[in-house]
Every structure is written in structure tokens, then in C-alpha cells.
PDB file of N, CA, C and O in Angstrom:
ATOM      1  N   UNK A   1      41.689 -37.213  -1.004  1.00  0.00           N
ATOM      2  CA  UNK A   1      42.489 -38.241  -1.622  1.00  0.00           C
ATOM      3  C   UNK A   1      43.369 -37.583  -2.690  1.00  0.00           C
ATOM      4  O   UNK A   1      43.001 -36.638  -3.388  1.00  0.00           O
ATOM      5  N   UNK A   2      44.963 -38.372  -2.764  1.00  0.00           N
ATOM      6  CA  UNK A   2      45.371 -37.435  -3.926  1.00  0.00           C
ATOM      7  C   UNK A   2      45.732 -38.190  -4.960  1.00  0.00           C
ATOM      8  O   UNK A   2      46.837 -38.728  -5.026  1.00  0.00           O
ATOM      9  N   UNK A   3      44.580 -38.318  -6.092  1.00  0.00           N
ATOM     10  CA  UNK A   3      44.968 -39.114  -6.803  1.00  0.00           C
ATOM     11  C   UNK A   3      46.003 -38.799  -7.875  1.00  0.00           C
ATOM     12  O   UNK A   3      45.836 -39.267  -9.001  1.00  0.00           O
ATOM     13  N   UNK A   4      47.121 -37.994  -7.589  1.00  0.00           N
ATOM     14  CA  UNK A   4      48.253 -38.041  -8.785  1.00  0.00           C
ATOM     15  C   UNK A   4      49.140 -39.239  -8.095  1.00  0.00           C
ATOM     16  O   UNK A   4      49.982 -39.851  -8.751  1.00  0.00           O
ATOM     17  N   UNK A   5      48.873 -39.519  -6.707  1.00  0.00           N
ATOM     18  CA  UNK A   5      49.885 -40.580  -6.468  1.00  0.00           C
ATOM     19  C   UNK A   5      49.048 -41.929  -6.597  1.00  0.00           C
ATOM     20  O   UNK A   5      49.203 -42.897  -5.853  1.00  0.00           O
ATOM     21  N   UNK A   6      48.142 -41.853  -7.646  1.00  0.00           N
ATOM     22  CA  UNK A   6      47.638 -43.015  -8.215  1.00  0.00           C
ATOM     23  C   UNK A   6      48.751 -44.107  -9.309  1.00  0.00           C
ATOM     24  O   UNK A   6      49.855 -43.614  -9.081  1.00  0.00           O
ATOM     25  N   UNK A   7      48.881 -44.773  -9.886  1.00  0.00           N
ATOM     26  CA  UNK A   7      48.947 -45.343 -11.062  1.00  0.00           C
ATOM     27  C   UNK A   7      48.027 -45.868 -11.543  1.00  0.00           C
ATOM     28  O   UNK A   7      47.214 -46.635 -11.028  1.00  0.00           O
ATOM     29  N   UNK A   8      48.143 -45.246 -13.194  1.00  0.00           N
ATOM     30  CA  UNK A   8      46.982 -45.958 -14.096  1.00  0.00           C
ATOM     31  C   UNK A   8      47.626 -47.036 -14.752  1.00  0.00           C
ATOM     32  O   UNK A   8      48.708 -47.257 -15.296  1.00  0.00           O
ATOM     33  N   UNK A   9      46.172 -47.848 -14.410  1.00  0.00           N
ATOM     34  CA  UNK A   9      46.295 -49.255 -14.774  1.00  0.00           C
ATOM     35  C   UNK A   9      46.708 -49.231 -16.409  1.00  0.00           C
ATOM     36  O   UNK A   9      46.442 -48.232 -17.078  1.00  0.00           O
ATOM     37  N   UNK A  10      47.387 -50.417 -17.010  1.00  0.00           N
ATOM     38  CA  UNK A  10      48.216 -50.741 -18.415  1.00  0.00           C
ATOM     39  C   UNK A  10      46.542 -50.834 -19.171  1.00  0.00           C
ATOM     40  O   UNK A  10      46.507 -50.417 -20.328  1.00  0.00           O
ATOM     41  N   UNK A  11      45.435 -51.258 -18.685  1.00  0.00           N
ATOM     42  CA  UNK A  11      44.683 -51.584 -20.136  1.00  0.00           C
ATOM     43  C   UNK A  11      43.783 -50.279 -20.207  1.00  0.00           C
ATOM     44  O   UNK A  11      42.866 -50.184 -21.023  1.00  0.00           O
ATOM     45  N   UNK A  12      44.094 -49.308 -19.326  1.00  0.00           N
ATOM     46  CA  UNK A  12      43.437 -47.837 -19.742  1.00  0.00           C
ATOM     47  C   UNK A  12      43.906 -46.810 -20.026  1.00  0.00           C
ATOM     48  O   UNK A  12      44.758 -46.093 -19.500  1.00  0.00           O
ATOM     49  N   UNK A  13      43.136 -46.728 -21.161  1.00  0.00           N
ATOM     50  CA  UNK A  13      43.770 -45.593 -22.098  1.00  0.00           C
ATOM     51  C   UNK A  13      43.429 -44.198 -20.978  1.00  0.00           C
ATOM     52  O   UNK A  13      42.763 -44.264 -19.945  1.00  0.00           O
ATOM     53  N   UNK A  14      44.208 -42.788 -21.637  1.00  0.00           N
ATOM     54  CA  UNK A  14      44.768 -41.724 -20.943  1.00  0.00           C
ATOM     55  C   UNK A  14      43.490 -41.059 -20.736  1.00  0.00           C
ATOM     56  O   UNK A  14      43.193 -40.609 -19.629  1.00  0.00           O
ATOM     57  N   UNK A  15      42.633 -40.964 -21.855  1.00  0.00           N
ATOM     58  CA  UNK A  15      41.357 -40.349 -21.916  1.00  0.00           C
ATOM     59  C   UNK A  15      40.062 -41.468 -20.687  1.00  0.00           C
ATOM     60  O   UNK A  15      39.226 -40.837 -20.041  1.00  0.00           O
ATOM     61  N   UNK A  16      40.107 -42.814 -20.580  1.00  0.00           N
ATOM     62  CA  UNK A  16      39.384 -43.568 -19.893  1.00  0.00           C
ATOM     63  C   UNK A  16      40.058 -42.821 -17.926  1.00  0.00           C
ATOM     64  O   UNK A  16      39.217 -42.587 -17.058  1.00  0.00           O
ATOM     65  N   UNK A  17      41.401 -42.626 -17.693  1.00  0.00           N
ATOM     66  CA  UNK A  17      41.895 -42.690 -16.793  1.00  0.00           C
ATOM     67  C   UNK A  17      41.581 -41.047 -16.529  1.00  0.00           C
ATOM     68  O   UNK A  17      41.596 -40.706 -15.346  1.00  0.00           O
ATOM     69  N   UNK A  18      41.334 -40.142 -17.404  1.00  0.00           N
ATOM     70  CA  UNK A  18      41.482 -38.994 -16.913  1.00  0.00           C
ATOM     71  C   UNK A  18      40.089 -39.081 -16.714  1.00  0.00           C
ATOM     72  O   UNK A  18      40.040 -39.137 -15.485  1.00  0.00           O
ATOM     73  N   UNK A  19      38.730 -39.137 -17.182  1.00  0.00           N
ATOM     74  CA  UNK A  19      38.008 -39.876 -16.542  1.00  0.00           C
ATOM     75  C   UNK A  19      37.481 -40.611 -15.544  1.00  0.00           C
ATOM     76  O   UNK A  19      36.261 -40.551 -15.394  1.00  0.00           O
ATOM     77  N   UNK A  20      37.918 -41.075 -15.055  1.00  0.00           N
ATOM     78  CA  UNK A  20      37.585 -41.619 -14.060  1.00  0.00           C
ATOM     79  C   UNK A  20      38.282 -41.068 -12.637  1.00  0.00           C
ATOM     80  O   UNK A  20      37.668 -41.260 -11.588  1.00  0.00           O
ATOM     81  N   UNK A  21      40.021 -40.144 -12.616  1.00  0.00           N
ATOM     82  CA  UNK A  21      39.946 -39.710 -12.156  1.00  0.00           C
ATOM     83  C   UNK A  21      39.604 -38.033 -11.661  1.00  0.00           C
ATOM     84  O   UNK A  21      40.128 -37.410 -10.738  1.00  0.00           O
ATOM     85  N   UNK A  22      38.616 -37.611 -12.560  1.00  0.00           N
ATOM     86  CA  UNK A  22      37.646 -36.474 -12.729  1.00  0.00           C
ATOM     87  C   UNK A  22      36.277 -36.997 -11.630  1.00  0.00           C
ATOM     88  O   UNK A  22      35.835 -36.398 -10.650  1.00  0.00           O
ATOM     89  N   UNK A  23      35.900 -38.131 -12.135  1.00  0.00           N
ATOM     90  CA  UNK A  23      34.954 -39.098 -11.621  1.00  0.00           C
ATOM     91  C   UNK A  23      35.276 -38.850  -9.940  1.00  0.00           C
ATOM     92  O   UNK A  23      34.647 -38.158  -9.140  1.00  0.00           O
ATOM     93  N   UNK A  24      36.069 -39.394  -9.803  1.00  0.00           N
ATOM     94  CA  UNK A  24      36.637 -39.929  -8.251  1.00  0.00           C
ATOM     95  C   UNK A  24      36.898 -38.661  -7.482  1.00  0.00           C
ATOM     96  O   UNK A  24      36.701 -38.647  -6.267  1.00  0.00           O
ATOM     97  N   UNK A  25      37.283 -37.709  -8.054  1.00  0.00           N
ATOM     98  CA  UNK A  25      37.132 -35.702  -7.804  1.00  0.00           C
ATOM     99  C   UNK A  25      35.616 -35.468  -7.486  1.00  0.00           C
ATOM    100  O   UNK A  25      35.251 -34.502  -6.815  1.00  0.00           O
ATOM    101  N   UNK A  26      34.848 -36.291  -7.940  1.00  0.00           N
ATOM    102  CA  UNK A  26      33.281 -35.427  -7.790  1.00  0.00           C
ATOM    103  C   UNK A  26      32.737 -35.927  -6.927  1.00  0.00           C
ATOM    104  O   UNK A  26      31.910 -35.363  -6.210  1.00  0.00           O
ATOM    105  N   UNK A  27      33.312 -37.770  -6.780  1.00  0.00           N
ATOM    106  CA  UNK A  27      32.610 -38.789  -5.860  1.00  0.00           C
ATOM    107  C   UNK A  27      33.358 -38.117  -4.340  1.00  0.00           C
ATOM    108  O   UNK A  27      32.726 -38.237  -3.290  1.00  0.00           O
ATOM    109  N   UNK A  28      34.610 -37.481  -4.345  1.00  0.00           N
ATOM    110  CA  UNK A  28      35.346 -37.385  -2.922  1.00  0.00           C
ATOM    111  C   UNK A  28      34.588 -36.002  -2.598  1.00  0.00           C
ATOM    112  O   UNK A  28      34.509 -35.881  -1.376  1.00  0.00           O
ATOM    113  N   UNK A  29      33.966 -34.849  -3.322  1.00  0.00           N
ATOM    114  CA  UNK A  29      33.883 -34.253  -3.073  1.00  0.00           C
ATOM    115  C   UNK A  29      31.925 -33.953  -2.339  1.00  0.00           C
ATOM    116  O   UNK A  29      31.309 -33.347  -1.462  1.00  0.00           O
ATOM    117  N   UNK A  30      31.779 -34.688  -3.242  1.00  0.00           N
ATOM    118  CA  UNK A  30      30.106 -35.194  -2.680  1.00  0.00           C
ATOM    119  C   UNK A  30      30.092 -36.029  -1.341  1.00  0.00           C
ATOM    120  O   UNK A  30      29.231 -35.683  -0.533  1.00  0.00           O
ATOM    121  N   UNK A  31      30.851 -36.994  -1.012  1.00  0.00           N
ATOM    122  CA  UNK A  31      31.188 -37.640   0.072  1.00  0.00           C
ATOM    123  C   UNK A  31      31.265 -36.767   1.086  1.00  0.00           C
ATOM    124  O   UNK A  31      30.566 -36.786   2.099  1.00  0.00           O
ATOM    125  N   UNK A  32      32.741 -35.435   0.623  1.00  0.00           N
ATOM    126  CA  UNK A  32      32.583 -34.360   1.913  1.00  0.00           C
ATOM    127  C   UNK A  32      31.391 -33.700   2.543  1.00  0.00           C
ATOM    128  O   UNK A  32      31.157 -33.799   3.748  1.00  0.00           O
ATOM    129  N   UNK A  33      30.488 -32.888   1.530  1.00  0.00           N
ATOM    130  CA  UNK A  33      29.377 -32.317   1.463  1.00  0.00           C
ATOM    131  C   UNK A  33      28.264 -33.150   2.352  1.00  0.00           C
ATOM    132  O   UNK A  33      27.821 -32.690   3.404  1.00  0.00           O
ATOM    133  N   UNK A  34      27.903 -34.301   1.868  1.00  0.00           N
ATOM    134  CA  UNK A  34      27.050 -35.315   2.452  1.00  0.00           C
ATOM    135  C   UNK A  34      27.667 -35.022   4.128  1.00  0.00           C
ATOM    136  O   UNK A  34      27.043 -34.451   5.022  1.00  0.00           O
ATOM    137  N   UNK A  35      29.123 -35.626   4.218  1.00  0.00           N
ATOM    138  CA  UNK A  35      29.355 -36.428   5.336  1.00  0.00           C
ATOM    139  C   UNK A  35      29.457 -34.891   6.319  1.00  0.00           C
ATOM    140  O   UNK A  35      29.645 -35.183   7.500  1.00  0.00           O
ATOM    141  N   UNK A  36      29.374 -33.341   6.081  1.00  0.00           N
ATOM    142  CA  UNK A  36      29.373 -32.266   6.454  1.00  0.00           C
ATOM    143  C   UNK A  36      28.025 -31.998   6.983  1.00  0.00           C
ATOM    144  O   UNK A  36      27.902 -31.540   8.119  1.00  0.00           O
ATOM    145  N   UNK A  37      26.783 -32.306   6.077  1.00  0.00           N
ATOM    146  CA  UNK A  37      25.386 -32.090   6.127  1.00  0.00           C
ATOM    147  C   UNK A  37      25.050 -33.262   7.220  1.00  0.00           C
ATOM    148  O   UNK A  37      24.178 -33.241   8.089  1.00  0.00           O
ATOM    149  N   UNK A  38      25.797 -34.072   6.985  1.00  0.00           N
ATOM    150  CA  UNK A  38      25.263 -35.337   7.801  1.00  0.00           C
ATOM    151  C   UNK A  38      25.870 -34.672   9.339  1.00  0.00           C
ATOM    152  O   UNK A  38      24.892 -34.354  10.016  1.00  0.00           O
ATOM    153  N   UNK A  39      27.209 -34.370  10.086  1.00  0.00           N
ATOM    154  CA  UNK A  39      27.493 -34.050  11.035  1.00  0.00           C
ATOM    155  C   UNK A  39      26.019 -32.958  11.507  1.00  0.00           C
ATOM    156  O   UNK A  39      25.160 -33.164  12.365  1.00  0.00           O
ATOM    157  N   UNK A  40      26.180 -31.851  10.607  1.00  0.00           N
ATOM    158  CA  UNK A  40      25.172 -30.783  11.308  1.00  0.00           C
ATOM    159  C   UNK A  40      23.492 -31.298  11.830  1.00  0.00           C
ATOM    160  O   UNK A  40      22.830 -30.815  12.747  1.00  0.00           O
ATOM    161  N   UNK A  41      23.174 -32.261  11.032  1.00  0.00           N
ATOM    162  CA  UNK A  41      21.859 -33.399  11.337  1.00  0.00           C
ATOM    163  C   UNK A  41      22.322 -33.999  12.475  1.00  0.00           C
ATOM    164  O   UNK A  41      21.377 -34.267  13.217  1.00  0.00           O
ATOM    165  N   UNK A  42      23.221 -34.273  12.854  1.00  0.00           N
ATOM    166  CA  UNK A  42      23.250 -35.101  13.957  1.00  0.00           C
ATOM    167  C   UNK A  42      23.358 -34.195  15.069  1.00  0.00           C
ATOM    168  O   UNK A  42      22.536 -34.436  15.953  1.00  0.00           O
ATOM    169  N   UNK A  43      24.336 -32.961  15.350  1.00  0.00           N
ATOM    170  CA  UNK A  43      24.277 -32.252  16.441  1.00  0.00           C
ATOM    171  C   UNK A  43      23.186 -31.505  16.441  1.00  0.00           C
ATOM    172  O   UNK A  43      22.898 -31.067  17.555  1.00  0.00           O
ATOM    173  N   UNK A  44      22.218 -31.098  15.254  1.00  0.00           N
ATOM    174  CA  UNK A  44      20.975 -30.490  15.609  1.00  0.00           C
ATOM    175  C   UNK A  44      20.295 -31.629  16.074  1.00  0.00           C
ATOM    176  O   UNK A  44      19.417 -31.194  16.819  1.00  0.00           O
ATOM    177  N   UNK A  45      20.227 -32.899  16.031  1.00  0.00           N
ATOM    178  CA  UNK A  45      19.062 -33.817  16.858  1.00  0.00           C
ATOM    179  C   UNK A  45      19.612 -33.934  18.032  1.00  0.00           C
ATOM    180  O   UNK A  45      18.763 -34.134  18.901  1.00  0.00           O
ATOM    181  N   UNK A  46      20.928 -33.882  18.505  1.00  0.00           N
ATOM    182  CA  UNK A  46      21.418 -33.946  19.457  1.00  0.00           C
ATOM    183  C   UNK A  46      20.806 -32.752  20.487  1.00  0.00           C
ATOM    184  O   UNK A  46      20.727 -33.040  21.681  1.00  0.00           O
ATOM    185  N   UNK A  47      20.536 -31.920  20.204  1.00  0.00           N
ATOM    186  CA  UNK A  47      20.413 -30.716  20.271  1.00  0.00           C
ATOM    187  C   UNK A  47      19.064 -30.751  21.628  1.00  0.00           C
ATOM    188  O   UNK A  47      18.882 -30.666  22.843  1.00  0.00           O
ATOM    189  N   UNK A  48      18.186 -31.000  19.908  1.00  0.00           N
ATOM    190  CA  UNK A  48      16.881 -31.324  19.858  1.00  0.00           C
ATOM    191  C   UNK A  48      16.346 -32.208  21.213  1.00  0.00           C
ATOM    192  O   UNK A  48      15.403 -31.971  21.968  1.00  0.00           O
ATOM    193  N   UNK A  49      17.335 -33.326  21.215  1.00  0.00           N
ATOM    194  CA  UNK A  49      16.869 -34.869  21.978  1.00  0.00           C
ATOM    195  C   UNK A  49      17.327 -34.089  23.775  1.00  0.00           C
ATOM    196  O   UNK A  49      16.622 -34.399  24.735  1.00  0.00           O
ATOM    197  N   UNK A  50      18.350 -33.269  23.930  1.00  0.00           N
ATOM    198  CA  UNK A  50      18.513 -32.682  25.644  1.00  0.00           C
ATOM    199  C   UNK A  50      17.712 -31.701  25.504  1.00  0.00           C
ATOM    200  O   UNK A  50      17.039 -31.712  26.535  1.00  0.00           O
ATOM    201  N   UNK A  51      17.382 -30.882  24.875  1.00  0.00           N
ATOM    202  CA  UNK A  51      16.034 -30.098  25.103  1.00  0.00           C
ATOM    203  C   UNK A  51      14.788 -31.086  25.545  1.00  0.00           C
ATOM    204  O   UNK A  51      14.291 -31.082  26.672  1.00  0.00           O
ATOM    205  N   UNK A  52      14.439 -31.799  24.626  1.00  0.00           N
ATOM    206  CA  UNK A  52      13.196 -32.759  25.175  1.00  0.00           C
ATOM    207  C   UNK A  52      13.486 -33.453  26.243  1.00  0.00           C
ATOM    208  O   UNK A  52      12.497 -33.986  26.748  1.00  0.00           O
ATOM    209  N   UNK A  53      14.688 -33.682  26.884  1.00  0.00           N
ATOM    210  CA  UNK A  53      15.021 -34.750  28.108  1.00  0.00           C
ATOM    211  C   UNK A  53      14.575 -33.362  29.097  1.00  0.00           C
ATOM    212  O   UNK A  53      13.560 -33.343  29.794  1.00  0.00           O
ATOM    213  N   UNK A  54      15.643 -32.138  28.976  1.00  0.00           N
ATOM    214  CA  UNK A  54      15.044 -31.161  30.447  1.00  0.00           C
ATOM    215  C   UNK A  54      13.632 -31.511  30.775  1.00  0.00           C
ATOM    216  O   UNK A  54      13.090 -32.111  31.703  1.00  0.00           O
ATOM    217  N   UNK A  55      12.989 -30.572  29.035  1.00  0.00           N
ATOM    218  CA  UNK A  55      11.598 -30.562  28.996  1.00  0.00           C
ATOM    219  C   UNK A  55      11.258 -31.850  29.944  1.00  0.00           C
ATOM    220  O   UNK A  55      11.103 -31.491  31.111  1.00  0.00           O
ATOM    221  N   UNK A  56      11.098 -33.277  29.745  1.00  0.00           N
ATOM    222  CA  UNK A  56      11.030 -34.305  30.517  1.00  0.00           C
ATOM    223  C   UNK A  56      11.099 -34.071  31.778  1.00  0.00           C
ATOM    224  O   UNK A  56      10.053 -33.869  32.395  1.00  0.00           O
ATOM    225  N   UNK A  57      12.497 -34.045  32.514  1.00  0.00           N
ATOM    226  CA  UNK A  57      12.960 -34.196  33.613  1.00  0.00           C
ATOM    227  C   UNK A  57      12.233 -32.572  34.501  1.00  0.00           C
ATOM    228  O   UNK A  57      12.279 -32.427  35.723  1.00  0.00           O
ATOM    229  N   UNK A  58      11.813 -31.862  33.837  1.00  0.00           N
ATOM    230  CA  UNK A  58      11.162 -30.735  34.414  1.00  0.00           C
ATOM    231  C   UNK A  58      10.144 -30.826  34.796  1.00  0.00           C
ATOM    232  O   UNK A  58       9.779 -30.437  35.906  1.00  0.00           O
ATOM    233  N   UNK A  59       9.161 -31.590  33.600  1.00  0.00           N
ATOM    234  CA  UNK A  59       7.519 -32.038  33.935  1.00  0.00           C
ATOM    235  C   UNK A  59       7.529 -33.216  34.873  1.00  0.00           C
ATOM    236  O   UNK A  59       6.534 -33.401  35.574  1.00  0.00           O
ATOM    237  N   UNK A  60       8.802 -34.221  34.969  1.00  0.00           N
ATOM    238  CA  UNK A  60       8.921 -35.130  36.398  1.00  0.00           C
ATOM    239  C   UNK A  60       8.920 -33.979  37.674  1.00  0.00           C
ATOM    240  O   UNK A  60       8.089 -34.119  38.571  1.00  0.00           O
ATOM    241  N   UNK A  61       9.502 -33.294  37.697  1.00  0.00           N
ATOM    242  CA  UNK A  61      10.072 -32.507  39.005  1.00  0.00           C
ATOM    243  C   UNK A  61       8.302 -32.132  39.171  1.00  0.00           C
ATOM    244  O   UNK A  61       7.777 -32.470  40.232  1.00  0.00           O
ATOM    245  N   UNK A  62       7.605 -31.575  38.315  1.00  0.00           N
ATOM    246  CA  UNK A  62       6.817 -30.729  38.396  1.00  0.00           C
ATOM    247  C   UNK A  62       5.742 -31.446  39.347  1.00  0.00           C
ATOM    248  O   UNK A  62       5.139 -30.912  40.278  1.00  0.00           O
ATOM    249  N   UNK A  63       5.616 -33.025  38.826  1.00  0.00           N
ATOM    250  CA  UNK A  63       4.620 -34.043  39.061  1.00  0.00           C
ATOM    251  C   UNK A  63       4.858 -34.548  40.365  1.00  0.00           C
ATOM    252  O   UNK A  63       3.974 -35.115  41.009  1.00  0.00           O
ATOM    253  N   UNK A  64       6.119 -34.352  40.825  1.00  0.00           N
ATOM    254  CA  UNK A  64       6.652 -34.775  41.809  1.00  0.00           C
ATOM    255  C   UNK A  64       6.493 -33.761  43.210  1.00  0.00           C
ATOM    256  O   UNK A  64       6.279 -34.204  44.338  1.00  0.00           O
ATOM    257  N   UNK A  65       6.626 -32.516  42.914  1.00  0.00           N
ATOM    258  CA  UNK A  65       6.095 -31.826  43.776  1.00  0.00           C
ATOM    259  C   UNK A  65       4.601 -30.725  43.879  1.00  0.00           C
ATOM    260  O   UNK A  65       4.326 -29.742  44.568  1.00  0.00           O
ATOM    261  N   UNK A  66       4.022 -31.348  43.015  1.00  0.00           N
ATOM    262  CA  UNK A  66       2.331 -31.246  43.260  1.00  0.00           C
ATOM    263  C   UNK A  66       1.841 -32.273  43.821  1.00  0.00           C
ATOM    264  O   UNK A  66       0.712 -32.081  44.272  1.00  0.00           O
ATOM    265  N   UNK A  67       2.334 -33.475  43.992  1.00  0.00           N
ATOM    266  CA  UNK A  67       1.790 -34.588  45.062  1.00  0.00           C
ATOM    267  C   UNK A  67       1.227 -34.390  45.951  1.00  0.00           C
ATOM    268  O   UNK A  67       1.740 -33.723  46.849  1.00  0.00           O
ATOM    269  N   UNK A  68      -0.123 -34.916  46.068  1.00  0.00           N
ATOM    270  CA  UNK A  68      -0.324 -35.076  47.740  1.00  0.00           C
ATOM    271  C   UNK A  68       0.287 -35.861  48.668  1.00  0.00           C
ATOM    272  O   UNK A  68       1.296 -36.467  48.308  1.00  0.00           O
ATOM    273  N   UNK A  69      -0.040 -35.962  49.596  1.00  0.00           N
ATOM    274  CA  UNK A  69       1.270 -36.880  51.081  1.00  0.00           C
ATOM    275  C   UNK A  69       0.192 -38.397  50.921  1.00  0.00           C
ATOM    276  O   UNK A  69       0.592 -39.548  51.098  1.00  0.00           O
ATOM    277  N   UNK A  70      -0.687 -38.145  50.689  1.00  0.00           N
ATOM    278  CA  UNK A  70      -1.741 -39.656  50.463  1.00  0.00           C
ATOM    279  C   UNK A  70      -1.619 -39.342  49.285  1.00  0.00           C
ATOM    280  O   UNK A  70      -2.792 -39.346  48.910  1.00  0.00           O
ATOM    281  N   UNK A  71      -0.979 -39.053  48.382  1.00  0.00           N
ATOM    282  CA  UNK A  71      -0.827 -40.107  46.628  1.00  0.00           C
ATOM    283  C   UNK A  71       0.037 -41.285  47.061  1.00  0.00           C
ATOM    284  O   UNK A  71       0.826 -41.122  47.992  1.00  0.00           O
ATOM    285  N   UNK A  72      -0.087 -42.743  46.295  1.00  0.00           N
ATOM    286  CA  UNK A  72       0.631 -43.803  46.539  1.00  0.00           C
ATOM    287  C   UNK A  72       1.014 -43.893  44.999  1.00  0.00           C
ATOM    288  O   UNK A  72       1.750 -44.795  44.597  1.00  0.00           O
TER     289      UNK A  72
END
């Protein structure tokens, strides 16, 4: 966000406004960080969740051809 193309509001003083946009610098920048940490959590479960489906779909195959011809 770029807040120089902000305007500060008439009932805040220069020191309240520099403030807050210092504030809004730490909040955008924590937002990135989070919303960065948050992507890598999601493609590592992603990850995680088709490993356990093979795993799955492997131990089906497996079950499937150890059958006997009389299993029902």
C-alpha cells in the first residue's frame, strides 16, 4: 500500500498521522509475512494430503490383488 497517496484527515495532528501511518507500515508488513507463512502451510499440507492419497490408493491396489477368486 502506498500510503503517501493518503490524505490526512483535518482533526489529526502531524505527529497522530505520522503515527498511524508508521502503524499501517508494520500492520502491511506483518500481513505479508503471515499471508507468506500461510501460502508455504498450505502447499506443505498439500503436499502432505497426495502423499497419503498414493499411500491410500497403493494399499487399495495391494488389497485388491491379494484377493482370493471366492472373496465376495
Amino acid at each position: 500500500m502506498n500510503t503517501k497517496k493518503l490524505k490526512k484527515p483535518d482533526n489529526l495532528s502531524e505527529t497522530t498521522w505520522r503515527q498511524h501511518l508508521r502503524w499501517m507500515n508494520v500492520m502491511n508488513e506483518q500481513v505479508e509475512e503471515n499471508f507468506s507463512q500461510h501460502l508455504a502451510r498450505v502447499k506443505e499440507d498439500a503436499n502432505r494430503c497426495e502423499a497419503l492419497w498414493e499411500q491410500h490408493r497403493a494399499a487399495l491396489r495391494d488389497k485388491r490383488g491379494n484377493k482370493s477368486l471366492f472373496d465376495t
